[in-house]
XYZ file of C-alpha atoms in Angstrom:
70
model
C 29.895 -44.254 42.545
C 30.583 -47.805 41.447
C 30.579 -46.640 37.812
C 32.537 -43.433 38.357
C 35.799 -43.400 36.433
C 36.661 -39.695 36.640
C 38.886 -38.199 39.362
C 36.982 -37.248 42.519
C 38.020 -35.172 45.511
C 35.619 -35.564 48.405
C 35.758 -32.824 51.050
C 33.564 -33.075 54.110
C 33.297 -31.350 57.466
C 33.518 -33.766 60.369
C 30.911 -31.778 62.335
C 28.362 -31.761 59.514
C 24.915 -32.417 61.054
C 23.072 -32.059 57.731
C 24.952 -34.714 55.748
C 26.905 -37.109 57.982
C 30.621 -37.362 57.232
C 30.277 -41.139 57.009
C 28.381 -40.624 53.754
C 31.484 -39.185 52.096
C 33.595 -41.969 53.552
C 31.176 -44.511 52.099
C 31.022 -42.751 48.717
C 34.801 -42.603 48.571
C 35.152 -46.284 49.393
C 32.578 -47.206 46.740
C 34.025 -44.889 44.099
C 35.576 -46.868 41.248
C 37.863 -44.048 40.157
C 41.561 -44.821 40.379
C 42.142 -41.200 41.340
C 40.070 -40.387 44.376
C 40.767 -38.714 47.688
C 38.891 -37.787 50.809
C 39.620 -34.804 53.012
C 37.681 -34.503 56.252
C 37.920 -31.241 58.146
C 37.659 -31.386 61.947
C 35.307 -28.785 63.408
C 33.648 -27.983 60.083
C 29.886 -28.071 59.737
C 28.026 -28.415 56.431
C 29.586 -26.441 53.591
C 32.190 -24.558 55.616
C 35.293 -26.749 55.359
C 37.104 -24.042 53.401
C 36.356 -21.415 56.032
C 37.357 -23.657 58.938
C 40.690 -24.844 57.543
C 41.582 -22.914 54.416
C 45.216 -24.093 54.475
C 44.370 -27.819 54.559
C 41.617 -27.350 51.976
C 43.861 -25.551 49.501
C 46.791 -27.889 50.109
C 44.652 -30.948 49.371
C 43.043 -29.297 46.358
C 46.430 -28.321 44.896
C 47.833 -31.792 45.538
C 44.804 -33.473 43.989
C 44.856 -31.266 40.885
C 48.579 -31.892 40.493
C 48.033 -35.658 40.743
C 45.371 -35.752 38.047
C 47.264 -33.528 35.625
C 50.094 -36.050 35.278
């Protein structure tokens, strides 16, 4: 991540027992990209953030895509 220069949107479920959410927090903090964001989804286990909070997921995705297209 220290060499990453492309935009990155991290999305992670806070109840993920397979890959701890702290790993995405750490990756985001280490990411060198100027355009990076992290969305954590309360109540979401591994790989189901979209299904748990579709509205927040899509809102963040739209906002992120808008920010990198400028």
